PDB file of C-alpha atoms in Angstrom:
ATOM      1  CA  UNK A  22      94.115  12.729 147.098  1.00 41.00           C
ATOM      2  CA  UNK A  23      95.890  11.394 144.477  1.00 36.00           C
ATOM      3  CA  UNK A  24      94.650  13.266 141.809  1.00 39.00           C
ATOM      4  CA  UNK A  25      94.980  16.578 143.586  1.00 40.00           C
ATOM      5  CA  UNK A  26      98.853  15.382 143.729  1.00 37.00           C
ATOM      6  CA  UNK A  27      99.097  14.637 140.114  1.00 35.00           C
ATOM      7  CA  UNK A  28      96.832  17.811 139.324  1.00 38.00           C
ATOM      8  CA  UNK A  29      99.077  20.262 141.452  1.00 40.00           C
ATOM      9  CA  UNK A  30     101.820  18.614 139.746  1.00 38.00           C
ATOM     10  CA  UNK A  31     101.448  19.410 136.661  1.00 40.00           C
ATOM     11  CA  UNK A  32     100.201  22.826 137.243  1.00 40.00           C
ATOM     12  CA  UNK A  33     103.754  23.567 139.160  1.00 42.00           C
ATOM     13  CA  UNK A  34     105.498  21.694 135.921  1.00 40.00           C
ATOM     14  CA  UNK A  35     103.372  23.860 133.558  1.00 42.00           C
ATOM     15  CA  UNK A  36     104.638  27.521 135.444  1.00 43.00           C
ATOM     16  CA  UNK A  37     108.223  26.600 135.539  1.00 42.00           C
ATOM     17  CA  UNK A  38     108.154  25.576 131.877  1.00 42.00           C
ATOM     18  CA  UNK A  39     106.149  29.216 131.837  1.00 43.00           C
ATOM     19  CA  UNK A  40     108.782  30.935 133.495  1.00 45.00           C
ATOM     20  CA  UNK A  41     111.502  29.365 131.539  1.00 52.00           C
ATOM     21  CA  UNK A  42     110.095  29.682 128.358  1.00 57.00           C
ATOM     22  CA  UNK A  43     110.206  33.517 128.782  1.00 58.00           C
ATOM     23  CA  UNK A  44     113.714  33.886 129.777  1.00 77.00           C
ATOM     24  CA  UNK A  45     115.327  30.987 127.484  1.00 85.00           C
ATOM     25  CA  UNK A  46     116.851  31.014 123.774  1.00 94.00           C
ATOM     26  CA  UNK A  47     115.592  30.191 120.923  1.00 98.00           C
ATOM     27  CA  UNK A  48     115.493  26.488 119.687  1.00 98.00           C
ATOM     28  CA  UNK A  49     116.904  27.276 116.537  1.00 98.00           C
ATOM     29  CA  UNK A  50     120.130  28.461 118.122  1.00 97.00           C
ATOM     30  CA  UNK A  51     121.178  24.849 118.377  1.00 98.00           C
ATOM     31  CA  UNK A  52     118.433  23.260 116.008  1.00 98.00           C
ATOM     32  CA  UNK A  53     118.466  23.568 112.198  1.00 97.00           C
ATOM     33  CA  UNK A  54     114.852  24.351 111.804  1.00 98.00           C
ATOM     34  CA  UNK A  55     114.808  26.558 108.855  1.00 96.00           C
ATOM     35  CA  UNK A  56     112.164  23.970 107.226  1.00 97.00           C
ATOM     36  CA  UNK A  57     109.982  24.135 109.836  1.00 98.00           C
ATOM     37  CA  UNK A  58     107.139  26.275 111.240  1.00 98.00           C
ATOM     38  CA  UNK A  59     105.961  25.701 114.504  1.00 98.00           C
ATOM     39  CA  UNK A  60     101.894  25.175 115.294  1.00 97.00           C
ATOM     40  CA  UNK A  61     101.084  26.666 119.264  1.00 97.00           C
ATOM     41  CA  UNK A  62      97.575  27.454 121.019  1.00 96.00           C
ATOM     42  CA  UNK A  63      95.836  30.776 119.676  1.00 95.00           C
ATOM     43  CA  UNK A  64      95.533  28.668 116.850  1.00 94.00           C
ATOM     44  CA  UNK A  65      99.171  30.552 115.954  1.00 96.00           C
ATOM     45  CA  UNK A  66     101.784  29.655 113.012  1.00 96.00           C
ATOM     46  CA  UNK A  67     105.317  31.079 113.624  1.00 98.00           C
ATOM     47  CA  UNK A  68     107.334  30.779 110.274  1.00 97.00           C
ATOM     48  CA  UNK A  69     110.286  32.602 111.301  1.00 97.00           C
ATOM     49  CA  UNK A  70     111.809  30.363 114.241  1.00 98.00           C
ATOM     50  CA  UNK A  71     115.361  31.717 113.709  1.00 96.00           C
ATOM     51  CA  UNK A  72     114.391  33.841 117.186  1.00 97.00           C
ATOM     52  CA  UNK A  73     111.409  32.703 118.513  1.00 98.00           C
ATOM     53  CA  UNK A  74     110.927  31.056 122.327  1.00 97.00           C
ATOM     54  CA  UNK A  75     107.370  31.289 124.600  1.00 97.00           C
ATOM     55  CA  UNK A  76     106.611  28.809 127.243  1.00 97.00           C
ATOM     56  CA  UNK A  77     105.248  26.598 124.783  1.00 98.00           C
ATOM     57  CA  UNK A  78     108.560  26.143 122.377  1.00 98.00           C
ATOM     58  CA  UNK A  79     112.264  27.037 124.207  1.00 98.00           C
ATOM     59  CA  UNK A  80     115.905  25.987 124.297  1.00 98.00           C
ATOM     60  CA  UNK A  81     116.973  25.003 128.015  1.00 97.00           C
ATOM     61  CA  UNK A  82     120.123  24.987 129.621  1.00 96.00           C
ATOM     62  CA  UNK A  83     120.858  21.001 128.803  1.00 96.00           C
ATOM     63  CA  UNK A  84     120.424  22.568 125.155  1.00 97.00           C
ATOM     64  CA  UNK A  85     116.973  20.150 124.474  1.00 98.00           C
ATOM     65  CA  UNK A  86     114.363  21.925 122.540  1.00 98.00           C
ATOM     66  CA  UNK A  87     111.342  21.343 124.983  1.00 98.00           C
ATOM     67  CA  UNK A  88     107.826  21.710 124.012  1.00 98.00           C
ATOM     68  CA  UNK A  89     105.725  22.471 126.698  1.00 98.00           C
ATOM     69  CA  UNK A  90     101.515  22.646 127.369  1.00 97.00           C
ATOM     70  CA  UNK A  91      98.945  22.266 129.583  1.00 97.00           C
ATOM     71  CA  UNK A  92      95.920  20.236 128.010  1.00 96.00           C
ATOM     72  CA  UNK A  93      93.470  22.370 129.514  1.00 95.00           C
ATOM     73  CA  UNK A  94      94.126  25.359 127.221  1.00 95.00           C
ATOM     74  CA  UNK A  95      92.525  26.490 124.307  1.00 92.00           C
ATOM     75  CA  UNK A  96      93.251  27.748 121.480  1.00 93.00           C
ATOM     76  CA  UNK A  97      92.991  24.127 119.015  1.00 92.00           C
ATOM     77  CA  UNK A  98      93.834  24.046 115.265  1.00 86.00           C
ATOM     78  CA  UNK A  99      90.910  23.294 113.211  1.00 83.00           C
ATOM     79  CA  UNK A 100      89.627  19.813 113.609  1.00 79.00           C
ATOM     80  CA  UNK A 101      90.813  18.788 116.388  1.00 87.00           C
ATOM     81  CA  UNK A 102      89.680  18.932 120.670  1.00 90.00           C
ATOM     82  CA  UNK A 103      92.908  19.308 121.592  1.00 95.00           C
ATOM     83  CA  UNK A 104      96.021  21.892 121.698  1.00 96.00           C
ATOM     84  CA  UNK A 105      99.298  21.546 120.300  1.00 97.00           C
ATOM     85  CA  UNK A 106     102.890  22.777 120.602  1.00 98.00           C
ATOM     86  CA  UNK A 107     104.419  21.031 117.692  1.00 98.00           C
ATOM     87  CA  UNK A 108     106.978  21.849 114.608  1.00 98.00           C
ATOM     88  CA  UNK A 109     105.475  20.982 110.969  1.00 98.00           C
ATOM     89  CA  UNK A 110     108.051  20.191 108.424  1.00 98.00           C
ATOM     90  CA  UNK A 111     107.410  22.284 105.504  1.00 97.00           C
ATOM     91  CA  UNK A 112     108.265  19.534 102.581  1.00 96.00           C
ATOM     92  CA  UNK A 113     105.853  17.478 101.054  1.00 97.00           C
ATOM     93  CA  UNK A 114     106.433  13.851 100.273  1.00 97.00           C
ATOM     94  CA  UNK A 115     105.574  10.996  98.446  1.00 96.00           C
ATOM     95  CA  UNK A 116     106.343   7.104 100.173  1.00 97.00           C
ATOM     96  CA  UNK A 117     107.703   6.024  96.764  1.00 95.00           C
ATOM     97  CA  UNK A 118     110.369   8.133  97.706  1.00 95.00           C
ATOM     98  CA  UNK A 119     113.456   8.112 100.236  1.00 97.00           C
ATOM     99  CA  UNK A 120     112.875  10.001 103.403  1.00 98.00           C
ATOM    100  CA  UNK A 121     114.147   9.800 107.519  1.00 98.00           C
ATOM    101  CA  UNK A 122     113.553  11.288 110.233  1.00 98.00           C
ATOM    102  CA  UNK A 123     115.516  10.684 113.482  1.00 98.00           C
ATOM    103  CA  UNK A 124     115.614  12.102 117.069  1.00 98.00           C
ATOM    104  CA  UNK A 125     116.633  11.283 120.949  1.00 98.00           C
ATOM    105  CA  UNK A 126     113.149  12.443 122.690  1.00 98.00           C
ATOM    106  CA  UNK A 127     112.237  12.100 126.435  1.00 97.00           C
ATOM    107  CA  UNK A 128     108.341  12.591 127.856  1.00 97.00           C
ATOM    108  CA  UNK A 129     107.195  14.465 130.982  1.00 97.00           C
ATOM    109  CA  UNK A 130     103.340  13.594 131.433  1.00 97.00           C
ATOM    110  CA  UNK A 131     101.135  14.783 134.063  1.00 97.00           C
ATOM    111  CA  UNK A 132      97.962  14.415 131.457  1.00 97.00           C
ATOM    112  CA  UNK A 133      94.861  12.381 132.110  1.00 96.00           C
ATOM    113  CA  UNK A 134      94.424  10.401 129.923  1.00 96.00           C
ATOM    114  CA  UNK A 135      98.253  10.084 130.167  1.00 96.00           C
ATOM    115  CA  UNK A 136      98.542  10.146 125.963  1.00 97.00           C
ATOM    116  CA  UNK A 137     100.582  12.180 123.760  1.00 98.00           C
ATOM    117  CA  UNK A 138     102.176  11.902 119.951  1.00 98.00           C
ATOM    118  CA  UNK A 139     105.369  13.202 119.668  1.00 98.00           C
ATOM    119  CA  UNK A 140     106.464  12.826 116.161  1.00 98.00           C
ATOM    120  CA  UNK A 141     104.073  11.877 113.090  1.00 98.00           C
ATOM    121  CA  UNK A 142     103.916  11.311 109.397  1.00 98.00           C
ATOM    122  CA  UNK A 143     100.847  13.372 108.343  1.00 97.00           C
ATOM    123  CA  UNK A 144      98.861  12.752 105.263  1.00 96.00           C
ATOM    124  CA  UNK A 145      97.594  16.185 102.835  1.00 95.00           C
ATOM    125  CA  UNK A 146      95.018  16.094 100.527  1.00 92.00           C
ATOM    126  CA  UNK A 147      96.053  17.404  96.718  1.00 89.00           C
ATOM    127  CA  UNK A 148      94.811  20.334  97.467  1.00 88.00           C
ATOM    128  CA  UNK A 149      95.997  20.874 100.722  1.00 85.00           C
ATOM    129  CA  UNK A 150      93.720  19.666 102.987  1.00 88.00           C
ATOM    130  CA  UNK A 151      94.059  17.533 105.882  1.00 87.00           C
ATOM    131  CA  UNK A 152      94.164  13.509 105.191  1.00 92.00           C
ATOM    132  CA  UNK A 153      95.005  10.803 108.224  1.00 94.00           C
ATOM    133  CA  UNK A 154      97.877  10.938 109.434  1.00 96.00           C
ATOM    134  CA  UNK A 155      99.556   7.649 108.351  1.00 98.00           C
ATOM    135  CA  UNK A 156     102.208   7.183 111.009  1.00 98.00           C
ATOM    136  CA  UNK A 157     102.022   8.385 114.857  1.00 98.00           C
ATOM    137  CA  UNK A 158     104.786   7.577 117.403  1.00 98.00           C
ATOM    138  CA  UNK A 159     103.064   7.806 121.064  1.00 98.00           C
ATOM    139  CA  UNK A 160     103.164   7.532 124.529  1.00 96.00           C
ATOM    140  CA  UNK A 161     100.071   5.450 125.524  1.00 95.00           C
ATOM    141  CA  UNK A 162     100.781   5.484 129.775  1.00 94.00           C
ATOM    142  CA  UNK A 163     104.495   4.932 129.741  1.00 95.00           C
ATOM    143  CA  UNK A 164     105.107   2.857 126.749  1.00 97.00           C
ATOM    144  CA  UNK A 165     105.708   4.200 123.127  1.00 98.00           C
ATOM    145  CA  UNK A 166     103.805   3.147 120.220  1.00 98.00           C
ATOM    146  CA  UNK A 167     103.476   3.240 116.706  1.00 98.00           C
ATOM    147  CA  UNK A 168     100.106   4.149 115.450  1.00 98.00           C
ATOM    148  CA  UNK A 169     100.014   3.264 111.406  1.00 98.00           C
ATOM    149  CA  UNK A 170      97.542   3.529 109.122  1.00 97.00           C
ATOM    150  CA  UNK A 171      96.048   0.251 107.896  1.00 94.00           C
ATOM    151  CA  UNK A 172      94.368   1.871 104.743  1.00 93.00           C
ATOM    152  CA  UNK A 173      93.559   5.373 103.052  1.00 88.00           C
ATOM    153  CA  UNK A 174      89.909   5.955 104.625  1.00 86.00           C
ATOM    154  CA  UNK A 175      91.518   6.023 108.160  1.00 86.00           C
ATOM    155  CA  UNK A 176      89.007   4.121 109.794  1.00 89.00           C
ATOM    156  CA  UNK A 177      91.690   1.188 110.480  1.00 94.00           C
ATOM    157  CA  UNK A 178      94.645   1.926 112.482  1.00 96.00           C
ATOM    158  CA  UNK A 179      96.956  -0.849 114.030  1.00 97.00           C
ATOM    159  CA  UNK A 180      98.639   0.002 117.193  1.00 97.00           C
ATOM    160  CA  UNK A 181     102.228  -1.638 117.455  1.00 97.00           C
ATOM    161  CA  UNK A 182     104.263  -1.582 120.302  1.00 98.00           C
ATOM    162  CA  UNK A 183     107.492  -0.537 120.139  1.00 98.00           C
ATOM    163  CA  UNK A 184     109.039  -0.252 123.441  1.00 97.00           C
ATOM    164  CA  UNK A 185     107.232  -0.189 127.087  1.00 97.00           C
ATOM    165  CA  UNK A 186     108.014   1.401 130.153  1.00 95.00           C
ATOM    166  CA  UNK A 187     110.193   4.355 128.691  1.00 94.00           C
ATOM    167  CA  UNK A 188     109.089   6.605 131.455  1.00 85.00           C
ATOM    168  CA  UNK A 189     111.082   9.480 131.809  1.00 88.00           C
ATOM    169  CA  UNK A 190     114.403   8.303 129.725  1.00 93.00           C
ATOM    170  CA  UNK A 191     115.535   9.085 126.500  1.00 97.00           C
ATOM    171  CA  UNK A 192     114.697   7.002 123.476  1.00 98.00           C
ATOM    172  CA  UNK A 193     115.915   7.088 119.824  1.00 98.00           C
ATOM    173  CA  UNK A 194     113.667   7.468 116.953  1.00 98.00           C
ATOM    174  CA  UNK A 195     114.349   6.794 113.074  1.00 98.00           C
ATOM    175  CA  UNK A 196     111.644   6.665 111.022  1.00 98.00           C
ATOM    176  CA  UNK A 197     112.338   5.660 107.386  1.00 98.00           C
ATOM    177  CA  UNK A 198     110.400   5.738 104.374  1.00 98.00           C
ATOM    178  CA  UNK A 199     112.066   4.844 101.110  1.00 96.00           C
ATOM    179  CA  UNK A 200     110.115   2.970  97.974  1.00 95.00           C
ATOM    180  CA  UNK A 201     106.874   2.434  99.929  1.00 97.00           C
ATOM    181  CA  UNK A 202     108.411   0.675 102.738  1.00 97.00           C
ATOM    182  CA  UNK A 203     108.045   1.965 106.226  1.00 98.00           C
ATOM    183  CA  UNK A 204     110.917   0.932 108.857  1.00 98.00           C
ATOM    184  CA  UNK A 205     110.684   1.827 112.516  1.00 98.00           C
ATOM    185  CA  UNK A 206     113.867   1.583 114.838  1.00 98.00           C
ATOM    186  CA  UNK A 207     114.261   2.299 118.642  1.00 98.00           C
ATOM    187  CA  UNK A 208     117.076   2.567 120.290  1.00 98.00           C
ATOM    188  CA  UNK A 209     119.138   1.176 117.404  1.00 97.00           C
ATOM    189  CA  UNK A 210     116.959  -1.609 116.879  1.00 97.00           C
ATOM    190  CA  UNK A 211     114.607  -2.390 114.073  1.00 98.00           C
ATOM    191  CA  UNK A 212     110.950  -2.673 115.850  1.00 98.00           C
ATOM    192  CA  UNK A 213     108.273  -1.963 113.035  1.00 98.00           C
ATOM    193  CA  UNK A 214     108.697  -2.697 108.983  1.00 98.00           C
ATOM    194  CA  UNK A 215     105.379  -2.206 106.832  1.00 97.00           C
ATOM    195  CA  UNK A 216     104.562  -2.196 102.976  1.00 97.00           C
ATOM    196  CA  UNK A 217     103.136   1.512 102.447  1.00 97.00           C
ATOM    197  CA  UNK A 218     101.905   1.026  98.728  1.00 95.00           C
ATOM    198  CA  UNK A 219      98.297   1.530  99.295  1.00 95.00           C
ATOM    199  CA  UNK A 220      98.892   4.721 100.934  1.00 96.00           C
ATOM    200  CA  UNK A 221      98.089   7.221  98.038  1.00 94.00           C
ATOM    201  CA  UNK A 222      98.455  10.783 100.143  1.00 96.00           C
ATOM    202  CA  UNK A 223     101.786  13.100  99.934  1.00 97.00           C
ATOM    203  CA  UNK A 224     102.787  13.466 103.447  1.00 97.00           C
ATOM    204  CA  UNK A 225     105.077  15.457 105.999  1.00 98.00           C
ATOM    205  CA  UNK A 226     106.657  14.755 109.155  1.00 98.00           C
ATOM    206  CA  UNK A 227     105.791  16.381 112.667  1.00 98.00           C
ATOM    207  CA  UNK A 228     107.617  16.353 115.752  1.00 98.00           C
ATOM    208  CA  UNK A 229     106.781  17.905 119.272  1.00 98.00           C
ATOM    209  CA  UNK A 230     103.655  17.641 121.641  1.00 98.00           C
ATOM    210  CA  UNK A 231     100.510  16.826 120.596  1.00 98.00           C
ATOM    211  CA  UNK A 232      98.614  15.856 123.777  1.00 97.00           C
ATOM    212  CA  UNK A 233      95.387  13.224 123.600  1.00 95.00           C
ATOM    213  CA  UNK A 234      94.120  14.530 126.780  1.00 95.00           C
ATOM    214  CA  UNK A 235      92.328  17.809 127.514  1.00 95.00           C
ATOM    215  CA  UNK A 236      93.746  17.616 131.076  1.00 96.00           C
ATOM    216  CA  UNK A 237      97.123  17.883 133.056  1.00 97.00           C
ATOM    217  CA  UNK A 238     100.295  19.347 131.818  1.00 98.00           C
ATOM    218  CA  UNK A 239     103.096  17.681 129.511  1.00 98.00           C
ATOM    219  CA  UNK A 240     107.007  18.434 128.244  1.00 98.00           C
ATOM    220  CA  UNK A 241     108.813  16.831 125.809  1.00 98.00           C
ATOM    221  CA  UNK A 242     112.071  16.908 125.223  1.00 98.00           C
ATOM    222  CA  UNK A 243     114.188  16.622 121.823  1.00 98.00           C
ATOM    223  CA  UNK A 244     118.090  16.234 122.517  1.00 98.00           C
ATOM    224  CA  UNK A 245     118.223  15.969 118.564  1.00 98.00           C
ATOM    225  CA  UNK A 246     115.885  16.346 115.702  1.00 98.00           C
ATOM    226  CA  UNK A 247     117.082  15.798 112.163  1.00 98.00           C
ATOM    227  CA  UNK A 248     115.179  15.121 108.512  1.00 97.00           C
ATOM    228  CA  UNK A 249     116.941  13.861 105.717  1.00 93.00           C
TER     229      UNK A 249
END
């Protein structure tokens, strides 16, 4: 019984993010995204996001840019089981460098497995191809992780938790990269630093919904989403 609660759930969720999606604005009307494309089931790219909204990618009335899916779909990029409604930065990095990312994000998960990344550091190969990504902040059941790297292969990832129980509430991000050092804060507070110089891959940053579950419906919510 309870899974037909949870199931019918997140099928209602998943139609009124539907039916919003189609009669909301655009993101970008209160979100800088000009250096972003966004990555939705079809596989589809959309480059241009200066009007674009769909019930997977709108701006709601609060003014949150809300990603929404259900798992179930299809429609996956390449190399991956499951879908994703989620904005790729377009610049490509180095960690000897100085780069941040920072944003106020809240979770609405009706998946099963209930796991979901909502903003990443993403290695790329030199000649474009897909390496590990080196970084993932996710929602593992309620509490939000950090899923890093441990080496280049990928085969070793440590997961490090950075705050439990966020549930439904807001949380602040700020990821920081600057020469080879890594720095994690939530909520104002430094949770996560880690020495990045065996990580030999340029990189980019991703932020949105990228579900770990082929079942149930999810949302997330940015209140702000900034890259310096």
């Amino acid at each position: 019984m309870r899974r037909q609660f949870l199931a019918l759930t997140g099928l209602l969720a998943c139609i009124a993010g539907s039916a919003a999606g189609a009669d909301s604005p655009a993101p970008a009307q209160a979100f800088d995204l000009k250096p972003w494309k966004l990555q939705v089931p079809g596989p589809l790219e959309v480059k241009d996001l200066r009007n674009y909204s769909s019930a997977y990618f709108f701006l709601n009335e609060s003014r949150e840019m809300v990603f929404a899916l259900d798992a179930a779909e299809k429609g996956t990029t390449p190399n991956t089981h499951y879908v994703r409604s989620e904005l790729r930065h377009l610049p490509n990095w180095t960690v000897d460098g100085n780069h941040m990312l920072t944003g106020e994000v809240r979770v609405v998960s009706h998946l099963q497995p209930d796991k979901l990344t909502v903003l990443q550091i993403h290695g790329i190969t030199p000649d474009g191809d897909n390496a590990p990504p080196l970084l993932r902040i996710a929602i593992n059941h309620g509490d939000l992780y950090a899923a890093v790297k441990a080496e280049n292969s990928g085969d070793k990832t440590d997961m490090v938790l950075l705050k439990p129980g966020v549930k439904t509430g807001y949380v602040k991000v700020a990821i920081v990269v600057k020469g080879a050092q890594l720095h994690i804060a939530v909520d104002g507070q430094e949770k996560l630093v880690r020495d990045l110089s065996y990580w030999k891959f340029s990189n980019y940053f991703k932020a949105g919904l990228y579900p770990q579950a082929t079942k149930g419906s999810a949302q997330v919510y940015f209140r702000s989403l900034k890259v310096e």
